[in-house]
GROMACS .gro file of C-alpha atoms in nm:
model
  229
    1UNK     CA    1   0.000   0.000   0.000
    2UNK     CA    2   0.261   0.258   0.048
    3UNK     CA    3   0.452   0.150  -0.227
    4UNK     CA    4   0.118   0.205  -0.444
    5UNK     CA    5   0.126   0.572  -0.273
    6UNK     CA    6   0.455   0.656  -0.363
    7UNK     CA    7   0.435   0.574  -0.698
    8UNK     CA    8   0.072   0.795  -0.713
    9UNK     CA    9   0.285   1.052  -0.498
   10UNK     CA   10   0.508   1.074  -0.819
   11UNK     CA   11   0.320   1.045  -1.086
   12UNK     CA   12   0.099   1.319  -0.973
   13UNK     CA   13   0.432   1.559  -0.892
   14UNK     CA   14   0.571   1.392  -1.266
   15UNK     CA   15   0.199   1.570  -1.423
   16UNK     CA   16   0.243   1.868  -1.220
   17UNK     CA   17   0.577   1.954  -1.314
   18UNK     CA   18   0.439   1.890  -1.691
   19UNK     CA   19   0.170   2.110  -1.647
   20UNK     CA   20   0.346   2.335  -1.446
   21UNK     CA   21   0.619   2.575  -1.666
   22UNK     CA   22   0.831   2.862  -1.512
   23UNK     CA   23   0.882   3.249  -1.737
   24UNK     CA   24   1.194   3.438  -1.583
   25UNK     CA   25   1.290   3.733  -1.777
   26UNK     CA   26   1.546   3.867  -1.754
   27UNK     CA   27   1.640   4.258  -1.624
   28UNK     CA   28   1.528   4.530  -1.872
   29UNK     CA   29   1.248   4.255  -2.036
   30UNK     CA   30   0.864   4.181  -1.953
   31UNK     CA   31   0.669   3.903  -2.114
   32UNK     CA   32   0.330   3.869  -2.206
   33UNK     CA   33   0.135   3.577  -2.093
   34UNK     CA   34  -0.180   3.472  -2.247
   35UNK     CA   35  -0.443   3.224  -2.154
   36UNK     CA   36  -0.652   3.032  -2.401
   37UNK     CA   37  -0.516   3.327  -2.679
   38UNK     CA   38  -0.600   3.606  -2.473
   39UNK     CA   39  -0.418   3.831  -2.313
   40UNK     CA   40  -0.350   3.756  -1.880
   41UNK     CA   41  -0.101   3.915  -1.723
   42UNK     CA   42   0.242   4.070  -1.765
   43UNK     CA   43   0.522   3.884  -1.601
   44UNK     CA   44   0.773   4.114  -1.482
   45UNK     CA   45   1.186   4.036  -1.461
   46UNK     CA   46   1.259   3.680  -1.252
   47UNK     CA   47   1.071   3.414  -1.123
   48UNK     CA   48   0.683   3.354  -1.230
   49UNK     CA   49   0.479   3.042  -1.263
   50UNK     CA   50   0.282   2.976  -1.554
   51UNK     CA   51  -0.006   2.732  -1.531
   52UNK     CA   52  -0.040   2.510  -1.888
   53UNK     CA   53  -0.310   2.314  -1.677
   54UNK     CA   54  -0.535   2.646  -1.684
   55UNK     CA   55  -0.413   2.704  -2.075
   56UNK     CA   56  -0.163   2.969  -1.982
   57UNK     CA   57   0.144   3.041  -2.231
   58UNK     CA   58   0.399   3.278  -2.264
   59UNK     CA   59   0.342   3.460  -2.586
   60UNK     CA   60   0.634   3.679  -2.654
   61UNK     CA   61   0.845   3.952  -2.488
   62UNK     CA   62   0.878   4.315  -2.459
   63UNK     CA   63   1.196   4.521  -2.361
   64UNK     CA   64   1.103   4.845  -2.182
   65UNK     CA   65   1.497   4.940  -2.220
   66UNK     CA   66   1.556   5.279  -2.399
   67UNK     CA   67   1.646   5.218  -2.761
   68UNK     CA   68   1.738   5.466  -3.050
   69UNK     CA   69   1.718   5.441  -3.412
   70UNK     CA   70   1.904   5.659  -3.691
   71UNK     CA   71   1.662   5.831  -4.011
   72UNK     CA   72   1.774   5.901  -4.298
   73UNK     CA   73   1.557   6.141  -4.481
   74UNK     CA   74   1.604   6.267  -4.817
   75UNK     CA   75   1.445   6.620  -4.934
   76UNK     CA   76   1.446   6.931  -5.085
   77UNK     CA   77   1.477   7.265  -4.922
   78UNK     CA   78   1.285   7.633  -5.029
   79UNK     CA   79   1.552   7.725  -5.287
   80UNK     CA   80   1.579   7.354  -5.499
   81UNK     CA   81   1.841   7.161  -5.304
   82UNK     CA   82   1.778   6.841  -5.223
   83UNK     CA   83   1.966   6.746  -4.876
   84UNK     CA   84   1.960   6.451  -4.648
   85UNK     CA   85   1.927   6.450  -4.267
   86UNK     CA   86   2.025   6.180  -4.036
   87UNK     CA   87   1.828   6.221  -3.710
   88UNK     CA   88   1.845   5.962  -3.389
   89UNK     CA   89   1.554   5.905  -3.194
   90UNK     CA   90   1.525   5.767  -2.860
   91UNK     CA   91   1.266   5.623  -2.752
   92UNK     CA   92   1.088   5.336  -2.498
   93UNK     CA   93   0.841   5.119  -2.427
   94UNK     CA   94   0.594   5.268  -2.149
   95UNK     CA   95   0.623   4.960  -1.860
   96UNK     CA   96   0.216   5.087  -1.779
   97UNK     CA   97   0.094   5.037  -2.139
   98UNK     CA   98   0.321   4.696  -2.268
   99UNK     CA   99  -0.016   4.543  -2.378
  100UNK     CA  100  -0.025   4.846  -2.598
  101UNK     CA  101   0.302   4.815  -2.713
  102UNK     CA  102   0.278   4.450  -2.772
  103UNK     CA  103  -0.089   4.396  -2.945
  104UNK     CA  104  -0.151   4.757  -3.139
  105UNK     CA  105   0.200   4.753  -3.322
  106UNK     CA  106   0.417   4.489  -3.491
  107UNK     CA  107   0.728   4.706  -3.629
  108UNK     CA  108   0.747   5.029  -3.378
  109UNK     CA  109   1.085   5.145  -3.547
  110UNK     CA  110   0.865   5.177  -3.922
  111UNK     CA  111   0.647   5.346  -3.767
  112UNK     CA  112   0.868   5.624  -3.547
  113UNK     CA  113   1.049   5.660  -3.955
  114UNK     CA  114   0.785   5.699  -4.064
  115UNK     CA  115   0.638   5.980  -3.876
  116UNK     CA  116   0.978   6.124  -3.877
  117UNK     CA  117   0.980   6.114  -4.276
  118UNK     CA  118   0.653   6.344  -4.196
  119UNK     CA  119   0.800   6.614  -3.982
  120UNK     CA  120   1.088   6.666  -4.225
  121UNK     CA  121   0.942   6.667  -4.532
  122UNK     CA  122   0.663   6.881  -4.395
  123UNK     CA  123   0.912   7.109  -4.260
  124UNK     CA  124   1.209   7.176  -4.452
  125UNK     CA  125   1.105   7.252  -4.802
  126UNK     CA  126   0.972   7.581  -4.623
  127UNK     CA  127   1.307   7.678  -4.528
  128UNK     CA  128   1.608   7.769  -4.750
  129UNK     CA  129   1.903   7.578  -4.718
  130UNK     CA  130   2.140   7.835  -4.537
  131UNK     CA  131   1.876   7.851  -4.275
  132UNK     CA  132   1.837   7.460  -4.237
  133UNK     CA  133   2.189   7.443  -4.055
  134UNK     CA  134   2.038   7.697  -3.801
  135UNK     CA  135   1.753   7.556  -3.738
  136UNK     CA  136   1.842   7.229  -3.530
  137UNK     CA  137   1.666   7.286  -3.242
  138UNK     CA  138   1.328   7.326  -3.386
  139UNK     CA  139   1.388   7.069  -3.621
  140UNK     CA  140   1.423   6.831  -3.316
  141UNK     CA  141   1.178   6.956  -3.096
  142UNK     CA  142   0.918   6.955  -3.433
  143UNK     CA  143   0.998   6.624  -3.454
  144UNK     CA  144   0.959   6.496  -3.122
  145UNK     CA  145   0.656   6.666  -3.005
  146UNK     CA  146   0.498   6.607  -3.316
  147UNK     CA  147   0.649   6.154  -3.311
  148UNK     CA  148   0.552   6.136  -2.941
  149UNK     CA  149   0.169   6.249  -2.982
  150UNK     CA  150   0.119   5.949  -3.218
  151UNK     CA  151   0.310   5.691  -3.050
  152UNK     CA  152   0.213   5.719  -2.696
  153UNK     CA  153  -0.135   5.549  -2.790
  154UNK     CA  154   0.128   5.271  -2.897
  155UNK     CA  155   0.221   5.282  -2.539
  156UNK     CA  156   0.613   5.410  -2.692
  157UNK     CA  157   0.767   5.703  -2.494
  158UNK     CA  158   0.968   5.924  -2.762
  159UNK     CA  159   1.246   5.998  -2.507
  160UNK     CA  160   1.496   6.278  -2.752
  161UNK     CA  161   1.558   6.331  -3.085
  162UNK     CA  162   1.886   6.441  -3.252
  163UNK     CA  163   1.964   6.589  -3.555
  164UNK     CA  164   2.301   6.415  -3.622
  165UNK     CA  165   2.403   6.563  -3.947
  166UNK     CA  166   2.266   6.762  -4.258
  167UNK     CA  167   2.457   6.655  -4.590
  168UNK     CA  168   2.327   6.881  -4.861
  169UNK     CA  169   2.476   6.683  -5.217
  170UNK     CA  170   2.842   6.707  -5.303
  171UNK     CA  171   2.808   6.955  -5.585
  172UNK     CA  172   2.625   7.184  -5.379
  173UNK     CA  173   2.866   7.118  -5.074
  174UNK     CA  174   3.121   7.210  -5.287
  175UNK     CA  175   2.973   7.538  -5.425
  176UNK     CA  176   2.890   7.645  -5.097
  177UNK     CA  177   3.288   7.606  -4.978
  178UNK     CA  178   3.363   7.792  -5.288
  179UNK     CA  179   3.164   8.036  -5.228
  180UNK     CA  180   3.258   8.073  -4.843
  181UNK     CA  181   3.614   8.089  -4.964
  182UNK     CA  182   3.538   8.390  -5.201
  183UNK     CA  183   3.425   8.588  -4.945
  184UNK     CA  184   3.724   8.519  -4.733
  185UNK     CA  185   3.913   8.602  -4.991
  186UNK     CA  186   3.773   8.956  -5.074
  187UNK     CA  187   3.763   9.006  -4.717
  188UNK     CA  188   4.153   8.935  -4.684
  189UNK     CA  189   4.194   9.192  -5.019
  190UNK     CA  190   3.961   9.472  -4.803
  191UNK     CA  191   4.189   9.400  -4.511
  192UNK     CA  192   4.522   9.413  -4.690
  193UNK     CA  193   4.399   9.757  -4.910
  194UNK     CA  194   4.367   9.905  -4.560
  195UNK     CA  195   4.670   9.780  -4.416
  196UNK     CA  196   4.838   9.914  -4.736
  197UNK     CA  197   4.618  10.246  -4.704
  198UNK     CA  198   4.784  10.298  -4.366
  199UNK     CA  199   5.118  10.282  -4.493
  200UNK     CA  200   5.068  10.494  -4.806
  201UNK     CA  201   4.933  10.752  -4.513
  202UNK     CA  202   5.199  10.697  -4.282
  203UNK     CA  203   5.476  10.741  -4.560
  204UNK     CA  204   5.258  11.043  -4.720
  205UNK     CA  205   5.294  11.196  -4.345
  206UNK     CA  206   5.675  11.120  -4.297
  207UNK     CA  207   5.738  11.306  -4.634
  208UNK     CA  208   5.524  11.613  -4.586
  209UNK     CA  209   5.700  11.679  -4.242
  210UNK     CA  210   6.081  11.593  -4.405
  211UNK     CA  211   5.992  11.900  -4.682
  212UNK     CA  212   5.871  12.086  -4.385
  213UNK     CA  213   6.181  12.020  -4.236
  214UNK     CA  214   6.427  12.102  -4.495
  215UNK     CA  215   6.230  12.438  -4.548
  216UNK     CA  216   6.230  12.538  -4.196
  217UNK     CA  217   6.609  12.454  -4.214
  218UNK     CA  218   6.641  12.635  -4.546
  219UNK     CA  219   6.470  12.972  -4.425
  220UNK     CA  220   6.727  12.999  -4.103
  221UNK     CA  221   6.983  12.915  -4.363
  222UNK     CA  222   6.899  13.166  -4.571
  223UNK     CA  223   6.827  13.423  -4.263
  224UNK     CA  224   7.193  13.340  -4.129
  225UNK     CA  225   7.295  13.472  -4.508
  226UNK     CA  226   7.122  13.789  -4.448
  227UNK     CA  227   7.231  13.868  -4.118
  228UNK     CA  228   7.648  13.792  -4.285
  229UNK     CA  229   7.605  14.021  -4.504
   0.00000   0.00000   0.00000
C-alpha cells in the first residue's frame, strides 16, 4: 500500500511539473502571458509560474529598455536643393501600457520613420538651405513633439531626438565652400587695401613733415645769409 502511494505521490508531482512551466525574464524585459489566446497578465523580470493546466502560455516579450534608431531622410529645401538628414531618436516602451506596445504595433521602429519622414518633409522645403543648418533645435523639438503624440497610444515614450548631421549633395557642398572661400578672400583683399592704405598715409605723413623740415632749415639758412652780409 505505500509503495502504491509513492508511486501515485510521483506520478501526480511527474503531471504537475508537466503542467506546471516557469517564465523568468530577464532585467530590462517583460513578457506577455496569455491564456486560451487572450491576453492575462504581464510577467515582470525573474521568477513567475505559468499554469499550462489552466491554458496559460507565454506569448512573446517586450523590452522596456531605452532604444534609438538613426533616419535618414532625403528632401528638398525652399531654394531647390535636395539634402539629407540623419536624425536619432530615442525612444521606450511605457512599462504601464506593454499590452499596448505588444498587441496595437508589430514594427514600432517603421512606424517612429515613418512619422519622422513626416515632420521633415513637412518642414524643410519651407526653409532655405542656409537657414536649415540653423535651425536644429526646432527641427528636433518639431519632430519629437509632433512623433511622441502618435506613438504614446502605442504605449512608446519618444524619449529625444537628434539631428546628427545635414549633408546637402556634393556639388552643392562644394559650391557652398567655394563660395565661403570667395568671401574670405575679398575680405583678406579689403583687409590688406587698408593695411596698405595705412602705410601709403603713414609714408605720405613722414614726407610732408621731411619737406617741412628742410624748409624750416632752409629759411634759417637763408636768414643766417642775411644777417652775414
Amino acid at each position: 500500500l505505500m509503495t502504491y502511494a509513492y508511486s501515485i505521490q510521483q506520478h501526480t508531482t511527474a503531471s504537475m511539473s508537466i503542467l506546471c512551466c516557469f517564465a523568468c525574464p530577464s532585467q530590462g524585459t517583460v513578457q506577455v502571458v496569455e491564456q486560451c489566446g487572450a491576453f492575462r497578465r504581464v510577467a515582470p523580470p525573474g521568477f513567475n509560474c505559468v499554469n499550462c493546466l489552466l491554458c496559460e502560455c507565454v506569448r512573446g516579450t517586450v523590452s522596456v529598455r531605452t532604444q534609438m534608431m538613426t533616419v535618414a531622410c532625403e528632401t528638398k529645401t525652399f531654394d531647390n536643393v535636395f539634402v539629407v538628414l540623419r536624425v536619432a531618436v530615442q525612444y521606450q516602451v511605457i512599462p504601464e501600457k506593454v499590452y499596448e506596445a505588444f498587441y496595437r504595433l508589430t514594427n514600432p521602429a517603421s512606424q517612429i520613420e515613418a512619422y519622422v519622414y513626416d515632420v521633415i518633409r513637412s518642414t524643410v522645403p519651407k526653409i532655405e538651405l542656409d537657414d536649415v543648418f540653423t535651425i536644429g533645435e526646432e527641427l528636433e523639438r518639431a519632430v519629437k513633439d509632433s512623433t511622441e503624440a502618435r506613438m504614446l497610444e502605442y504605449g512608446y515614450a519618444i524619449l529625444d531626438t537628434l539631428v546628427l548631421g545635414i549633408q546637402p549633395e556634393p556639388k552643392v557642398k562644394a559650391s557652398m565652400n567655394e563660395i565661403e572661400m570667395q568671401k574670405r578672400l575679398k575680405l583678406a583683399q579689403v583687409h590688406q587695401a587698408e593695411a596698405q592704405k595705412a602705410i601709403d598715409i603713414k609714408l605720405a605723413e613722414a614726407r610732408a613733415e621731411a619737406k617741412h623740415l628742410n624748409g624750416v632749415g632752409l629759411a634759417r639758412q637763408r636768414s643766417a645769409m642775411v644777417e652775414g652780409f
